């Protein structure tokens, strides 16, 4: 017969141990500090090569073969003026978020009728470049780094 108090105690101890292991307040998530954002978001936790904002800007304005669309056709000039409320702003977004999202669309782990088709043709360098470009845009962005706000 199992003692419910013992099981409850073990569950609480396990949860406390797991939370303690994950909650070092001195550790900022990779690529999410204000200093990193100001340095241009060129490295990635997703194993991508360093991105180049200039190459990403050119690519963001290039029509894709699969859809005949460019990034700015839907996300707006500099990724800051989406065509509708369902299309996200990319300007100033964390480079890792953009990189991981594009990788997921490319690999079929995330689905969207247009984005999945667009991303399938992107290689790792192109994804890194797009992430560096959109992550480097600060003008007109309303995104804020909330890490450590409390």
mmCIF file of C-alpha atoms in Angstrom:
data_model
loop_
_atom_site.group_PDB
_atom_site.id
_atom_site.type_symbol
_atom_site.label_atom_id
_atom_site.label_comp_id
_atom_site.label_asym_id
_atom_site.label_seq_id
_atom_site.Cartn_x
_atom_site.Cartn_y
_atom_site.Cartn_z
ATOM 1 C CA UNK A 1 0.000 0.000 0.000
ATOM 2 C CA UNK A 2 1.383 3.402 -0.977
ATOM 3 C CA UNK A 3 1.443 6.250 1.516
ATOM 4 C CA UNK A 4 -0.304 9.303 -0.093
ATOM 5 C CA UNK A 5 1.604 11.735 2.128
ATOM 6 C CA UNK A 6 4.914 10.245 1.017
ATOM 7 C CA UNK A 7 3.933 10.477 -2.663
ATOM 8 C CA UNK A 8 2.764 14.066 -2.242
ATOM 9 C CA UNK A 9 6.011 14.956 -0.467
ATOM 10 C CA UNK A 10 8.097 13.370 -3.217
ATOM 11 C CA UNK A 11 6.123 15.208 -5.898
ATOM 12 C CA UNK A 12 6.604 18.558 -4.139
ATOM 13 C CA UNK A 13 10.310 17.914 -3.582
ATOM 14 C CA UNK A 14 10.764 16.966 -7.241
ATOM 15 C CA UNK A 15 8.970 20.102 -8.409
ATOM 16 C CA UNK A 16 11.006 22.314 -6.065
ATOM 17 C CA UNK A 17 14.247 20.735 -7.292
ATOM 18 C CA UNK A 18 13.278 21.223 -10.943
ATOM 19 C CA UNK A 19 12.310 24.859 -10.393
ATOM 20 C CA UNK A 20 15.497 25.606 -8.471
ATOM 21 C CA UNK A 21 17.601 24.156 -11.271
ATOM 22 C CA UNK A 22 15.911 26.396 -13.842
ATOM 23 C CA UNK A 23 15.625 29.668 -11.981
ATOM 24 C CA UNK A 24 19.040 31.268 -11.628
ATOM 25 C CA UNK A 25 18.155 34.980 -11.830
ATOM 26 C CA UNK A 26 21.636 35.826 -13.124
ATOM 27 C CA UNK A 27 21.180 33.771 -16.296
ATOM 28 C CA UNK A 28 19.558 35.615 -19.179
ATOM 29 C CA UNK A 29 18.276 33.529 -22.068
ATOM 30 C CA UNK A 30 20.714 33.471 -24.989
ATOM 31 C CA UNK A 31 20.206 36.381 -27.325
ATOM 32 C CA UNK A 32 17.587 38.084 -25.185
ATOM 33 C CA UNK A 33 19.568 40.774 -23.411
ATOM 34 C CA UNK A 34 19.328 44.428 -24.367
ATOM 35 C CA UNK A 35 23.074 44.469 -24.994
ATOM 36 C CA UNK A 36 22.754 41.631 -27.514
ATOM 37 C CA UNK A 37 19.800 43.327 -29.205
ATOM 38 C CA UNK A 38 21.853 46.504 -29.622
ATOM 39 C CA UNK A 39 24.751 44.551 -31.134
ATOM 40 C CA UNK A 40 22.679 43.379 -34.091
ATOM 41 C CA UNK A 41 21.387 39.867 -33.282
ATOM 42 C CA UNK A 42 23.873 38.044 -35.432
ATOM 43 C CA UNK A 43 24.305 34.810 -33.505
ATOM 44 C CA UNK A 44 21.761 32.082 -32.966
ATOM 45 C CA UNK A 45 20.982 29.444 -30.382
ATOM 46 C CA UNK A 46 19.601 27.330 -33.233
ATOM 47 C CA UNK A 47 23.031 26.441 -34.609
ATOM 48 C CA UNK A 48 22.844 28.761 -37.603
ATOM 49 C CA UNK A 49 25.825 30.609 -39.027
ATOM 50 C CA UNK A 50 26.191 34.322 -38.256
ATOM 51 C CA UNK A 51 23.661 36.374 -40.165
ATOM 52 C CA UNK A 52 24.242 39.558 -42.136
ATOM 53 C CA UNK A 53 21.560 42.240 -41.943
ATOM 54 C CA UNK A 54 22.404 43.664 -45.391
ATOM 55 C CA UNK A 55 21.968 40.262 -47.045
ATOM 56 C CA UNK A 56 18.763 39.736 -45.052
ATOM 57 C CA UNK A 57 17.356 43.069 -46.206
ATOM 58 C CA UNK A 58 17.975 42.155 -49.842
ATOM 59 C CA UNK A 59 16.375 38.739 -49.337
ATOM 60 C CA UNK A 60 13.377 40.241 -47.486
ATOM 61 C CA UNK A 61 12.604 42.305 -50.591
ATOM 62 C CA UNK A 62 13.097 39.452 -53.088
ATOM 63 C CA UNK A 63 10.033 37.614 -54.430
ATOM 64 C CA UNK A 64 10.092 33.893 -53.631
ATOM 65 C CA UNK A 65 9.627 31.401 -56.465
ATOM 66 C CA UNK A 66 7.111 29.275 -54.573
ATOM 67 C CA UNK A 67 4.592 32.049 -53.909
ATOM 68 C CA UNK A 68 5.683 35.113 -55.864
ATOM 69 C CA UNK A 69 5.716 37.014 -52.565
ATOM 70 C CA UNK A 70 8.502 38.665 -50.602
ATOM 71 C CA UNK A 71 8.661 39.018 -46.824
ATOM 72 C CA UNK A 72 7.738 42.705 -47.010
ATOM 73 C CA UNK A 73 4.676 41.986 -49.164
ATOM 74 C CA UNK A 74 2.935 40.602 -46.078
ATOM 75 C CA UNK A 75 4.975 41.861 -43.109
ATOM 76 C CA UNK A 76 5.310 45.382 -44.515
ATOM 77 C CA UNK A 77 8.207 47.709 -45.178
ATOM 78 C CA UNK A 78 11.023 46.833 -42.788
ATOM 79 C CA UNK A 79 8.738 44.169 -41.287
ATOM 80 C CA UNK A 80 6.838 46.774 -39.334
ATOM 81 C CA UNK A 81 3.540 47.216 -41.235
ATOM 82 C CA UNK A 82 1.723 43.875 -41.650
ATOM 83 C CA UNK A 83 -1.100 43.599 -44.153
ATOM 84 C CA UNK A 84 -3.572 42.468 -41.461
ATOM 85 C CA UNK A 85 -3.934 41.768 -37.767
ATOM 86 C CA UNK A 86 -2.981 38.108 -38.155
ATOM 87 C CA UNK A 87 0.404 38.787 -39.753
ATOM 88 C CA UNK A 88 3.093 39.487 -37.143
ATOM 89 C CA UNK A 89 5.483 42.405 -37.042
ATOM 90 C CA UNK A 90 9.030 41.166 -37.508
ATOM 91 C CA UNK A 91 10.910 44.432 -36.941
ATOM 92 C CA UNK A 92 12.951 44.294 -33.751
ATOM 93 C CA UNK A 93 11.856 40.734 -32.976
ATOM 94 C CA UNK A 94 14.440 38.487 -31.333
ATOM 95 C CA UNK A 95 16.633 36.957 -33.999
ATOM 96 C CA UNK A 96 16.361 33.504 -32.414
ATOM 97 C CA UNK A 97 12.568 33.636 -32.560
ATOM 98 C CA UNK A 98 12.645 34.493 -36.260
ATOM 99 C CA UNK A 99 15.319 31.883 -36.990
ATOM 100 C CA UNK A 100 13.545 29.100 -35.086
ATOM 101 C CA UNK A 101 10.193 29.981 -36.679
ATOM 102 C CA UNK A 102 11.625 29.923 -40.198
ATOM 103 C CA UNK A 103 13.391 26.618 -39.516
ATOM 104 C CA UNK A 104 10.133 25.123 -38.243
ATOM 105 C CA UNK A 105 8.216 26.317 -41.321
ATOM 106 C CA UNK A 106 10.959 24.977 -43.581
ATOM 107 C CA UNK A 107 11.109 21.600 -41.846
ATOM 108 C CA UNK A 108 7.327 21.152 -41.644
ATOM 109 C CA UNK A 109 7.175 21.398 -37.827
ATOM 110 C CA UNK A 110 5.047 24.542 -38.087
ATOM 111 C CA UNK A 111 2.360 24.992 -40.739
ATOM 112 C CA UNK A 112 1.056 28.026 -42.566
ATOM 113 C CA UNK A 113 -0.175 27.975 -46.158
ATOM 114 C CA UNK A 114 2.140 30.773 -47.309
ATOM 115 C CA UNK A 115 5.030 30.651 -44.829
ATOM 116 C CA UNK A 116 5.613 26.922 -45.200
ATOM 117 C CA UNK A 117 5.993 27.318 -48.971
ATOM 118 C CA UNK A 118 8.224 30.391 -48.619
ATOM 119 C CA UNK A 119 10.537 28.842 -46.042
ATOM 120 C CA UNK A 120 11.059 25.502 -47.821
ATOM 121 C CA UNK A 121 13.473 27.169 -50.257
ATOM 122 C CA UNK A 122 15.550 28.888 -47.534
ATOM 123 C CA UNK A 123 18.938 27.534 -46.515
ATOM 124 C CA UNK A 124 20.492 28.076 -43.077
ATOM 125 C CA UNK A 125 22.475 31.137 -44.179
ATOM 126 C CA UNK A 126 19.388 32.808 -45.643
ATOM 127 C CA UNK A 127 17.441 32.159 -42.446
ATOM 128 C CA UNK A 128 20.293 33.625 -40.383
ATOM 129 C CA UNK A 129 20.444 36.679 -42.667
ATOM 130 C CA UNK A 130 16.684 37.307 -42.453
ATOM 131 C CA UNK A 131 16.782 36.933 -38.672
ATOM 132 C CA UNK A 132 19.728 39.345 -38.426
ATOM 133 C CA UNK A 133 17.955 41.890 -40.637
ATOM 134 C CA UNK A 134 14.556 41.905 -38.955
ATOM 135 C CA UNK A 135 16.138 41.679 -35.496
ATOM 136 C CA UNK A 136 18.328 44.712 -36.187
ATOM 137 C CA UNK A 137 15.453 47.074 -37.012
ATOM 138 C CA UNK A 138 14.716 49.391 -34.110
ATOM 139 C CA UNK A 139 12.936 52.273 -35.859
ATOM 140 C CA UNK A 140 9.195 52.220 -35.224
ATOM 141 C CA UNK A 141 9.256 49.052 -33.127
ATOM 142 C CA UNK A 142 7.270 48.678 -29.957
ATOM 143 C CA UNK A 143 8.844 45.434 -28.735
ATOM 144 C CA UNK A 144 10.579 45.683 -25.374
ATOM 145 C CA UNK A 145 12.940 43.320 -23.580
ATOM 146 C CA UNK A 146 11.067 42.439 -20.375
ATOM 147 C CA UNK A 147 13.764 40.179 -18.920
ATOM 148 C CA UNK A 148 14.502 41.234 -15.353
ATOM 149 C CA UNK A 149 11.712 43.799 -15.215
ATOM 150 C CA UNK A 150 10.672 42.662 -11.712
#
